[in-house]
Amino acid sequence: MENTKIIRRNPAGMPEPVGNYTHITKIPRNAELYVTSGQIGVDRNGSIPNPMNEQIKNTFDNIKTVLHSEELTSENIIKVNIWATQKIDWDYLYAEWDKLFGSTYPAMTVGYISELGLPEIKIEIEVWAAKV
């Protein structure tokens, strides 16, 4: 039987994830792959607010817009890469994360770096998605 859905799981023998993510995501053969550019906290007017949490909110809004442009939902997301230049308020980020994903989490990587593409950018999130 051919697998026709994206499968997320945490394998036996692995420690539980330390955050809201899944250790492995399996993509079925012949799925279309979508890779976004890193989304940042720019608002609809082209402004980047200073507070990190405002940038997080705008970033998630931008991710949703990109997904909807291709008729994708959070169910299609297979991998998320997050880069930040300052400490992330995880309670706030996970509140936005849960609005997008509910409890079906993709694979995730987080990195703290010294700077992003512009000095005012504090967080950038890249999304990989697949559609069967």
Coordinates of C-alpha atoms in Angstrom, one line a residue:
M1 CA 0.0 0.0 0.0
E2 CA 1.4 3.4 -1.0
N3 CA 1.6 6.1 1.6
T4 CA -0.4 9.1 0.6
K5 CA -0.1 11.3 3.6
I6 CA 2.5 13.2 5.6
I7 CA 3.5 11.3 8.7
R8 CA 4.9 12.9 11.8
R9 CA 6.3 10.9 14.7
N10 CA 8.7 10.6 17.6
P11 CA 10.5 7.3 17.3
A12 CA 10.6 4.8 20.1
G13 CA 13.9 5.1 22.0
M14 CA 14.3 8.8 21.4
P15 CA 13.9 11.4 24.1
E16 CA 10.7 13.4 24.0
P17 CA 11.0 16.6 22.1
V18 CA 12.1 19.5 24.3
G19 CA 9.6 21.8 22.5
N20 CA 6.6 21.8 20.2
Y21 CA 8.0 19.8 17.3
T22 CA 8.2 16.3 16.0
H23 CA 11.5 14.4 15.6
I24 CA 10.8 13.1 12.1
T25 CA 8.4 13.9 9.3
K26 CA 8.0 11.5 6.3
I27 CA 6.8 12.8 3.0
P28 CA 5.2 10.4 0.5
R29 CA 6.6 9.9 -3.0
N30 CA 5.4 12.2 -5.7
A31 CA 4.4 15.0 -3.2
E32 CA 4.9 18.6 -4.4
L33 CA 7.6 20.3 -2.3
Y34 CA 7.2 24.0 -1.3
V35 CA 10.1 26.0 0.2
T36 CA 9.5 29.5 1.5
S37 CA 12.0 32.3 1.8
G38 CA 12.5 33.2 5.4
Q39 CA 9.6 35.2 6.6
I40 CA 10.2 38.2 8.8
G41 CA 8.1 40.5 11.0
V42 CA 7.4 43.2 8.3
D43 CA 3.8 44.4 8.5
R44 CA 1.4 45.1 5.6
N45 CA 2.7 48.7 5.3
G46 CA 6.3 47.5 4.9
S47 CA 7.4 48.5 8.4
I48 CA 9.3 46.3 10.8
P49 CA 8.3 47.0 14.4
N50 CA 10.9 47.1 17.1
P51 CA 9.4 44.7 19.7
M52 CA 10.3 41.0 19.1
N53 CA 6.8 39.8 19.9
E54 CA 5.3 42.1 17.3
Q55 CA 7.8 40.8 14.8
I56 CA 6.8 37.2 15.8
K57 CA 3.1 38.0 15.2
N58 CA 3.7 39.6 11.8
T59 CA 6.0 36.7 10.8
F60 CA 3.3 34.2 11.5
D61 CA 0.7 36.3 9.7
N62 CA 3.1 36.4 6.7
I63 CA 3.6 32.6 6.8
K64 CA -0.2 32.1 6.7
T65 CA -0.4 34.5 3.7
V66 CA 2.3 32.6 1.8
L67 CA 0.7 29.2 2.6
H68 CA -2.8 30.4 1.6
S69 CA -1.4 31.7 -1.7
E70 CA -0.6 28.1 -2.6
E71 CA -3.7 26.6 -1.0
L72 CA -1.6 25.1 1.8
T73 CA -2.4 24.7 5.5
S74 CA -0.4 23.9 8.5
E75 CA -1.1 20.2 7.8
N76 CA 1.3 20.6 4.8
I77 CA 4.2 22.0 6.7
I78 CA 6.9 19.5 7.2
K79 CA 9.9 21.6 8.5
V80 CA 10.3 25.0 10.2
N81 CA 13.7 26.7 10.6
I82 CA 13.8 29.6 13.1
W83 CA 16.6 32.1 13.4
A84 CA 16.6 34.8 16.0
T85 CA 19.1 37.5 17.0
Q86 CA 17.8 37.8 20.6
K87 CA 16.2 35.5 23.2
I88 CA 12.8 34.3 22.0
D89 CA 9.8 34.7 24.4
W90 CA 8.8 31.1 24.0
D91 CA 5.4 31.5 25.7
Y92 CA 4.5 34.1 23.1
L93 CA 6.0 32.2 20.1
Y94 CA 4.3 29.0 21.1
A95 CA 0.9 30.8 21.5
E96 CA 1.3 31.9 17.8
W97 CA 2.7 28.4 16.9
D98 CA -0.4 26.7 18.5
K99 CA -2.8 29.0 16.6
L100 CA -1.1 27.7 13.3
F101 CA -0.5 24.1 14.2
G102 CA -2.8 23.0 17.0
S103 CA -1.0 20.0 18.3
T104 CA 0.2 18.5 15.0
Y105 CA 3.8 19.8 15.0
P106 CA 6.3 19.7 12.1
A107 CA 10.1 19.1 12.5
M108 CA 11.8 22.3 13.7
T109 CA 15.3 23.8 14.1
V110 CA 16.1 26.9 16.1
G111 CA 19.3 28.9 15.9
Y112 CA 20.4 32.1 17.6
I113 CA 22.7 34.2 15.4
S114 CA 24.3 37.6 15.6
E115 CA 22.4 39.2 12.8
L116 CA 19.9 38.7 10.0
G117 CA 19.5 40.4 6.6
L118 CA 18.7 43.9 8.0
P119 CA 19.7 45.2 11.5
E120 CA 16.1 45.7 12.6
I121 CA 15.1 42.1 11.9
K122 CA 15.1 40.0 15.1
I123 CA 13.5 36.8 13.9
E124 CA 13.2 35.0 10.5
I125 CA 11.2 31.8 10.0
E126 CA 11.5 29.5 6.9
V127 CA 8.8 26.9 6.1
W128 CA 9.0 23.7 4.1
A129 CA 5.7 22.2 3.0
A130 CA 4.5 19.3 0.9
K131 CA 1.3 18.6 -0.9
V132 CA 0.2 15.1 -1.8

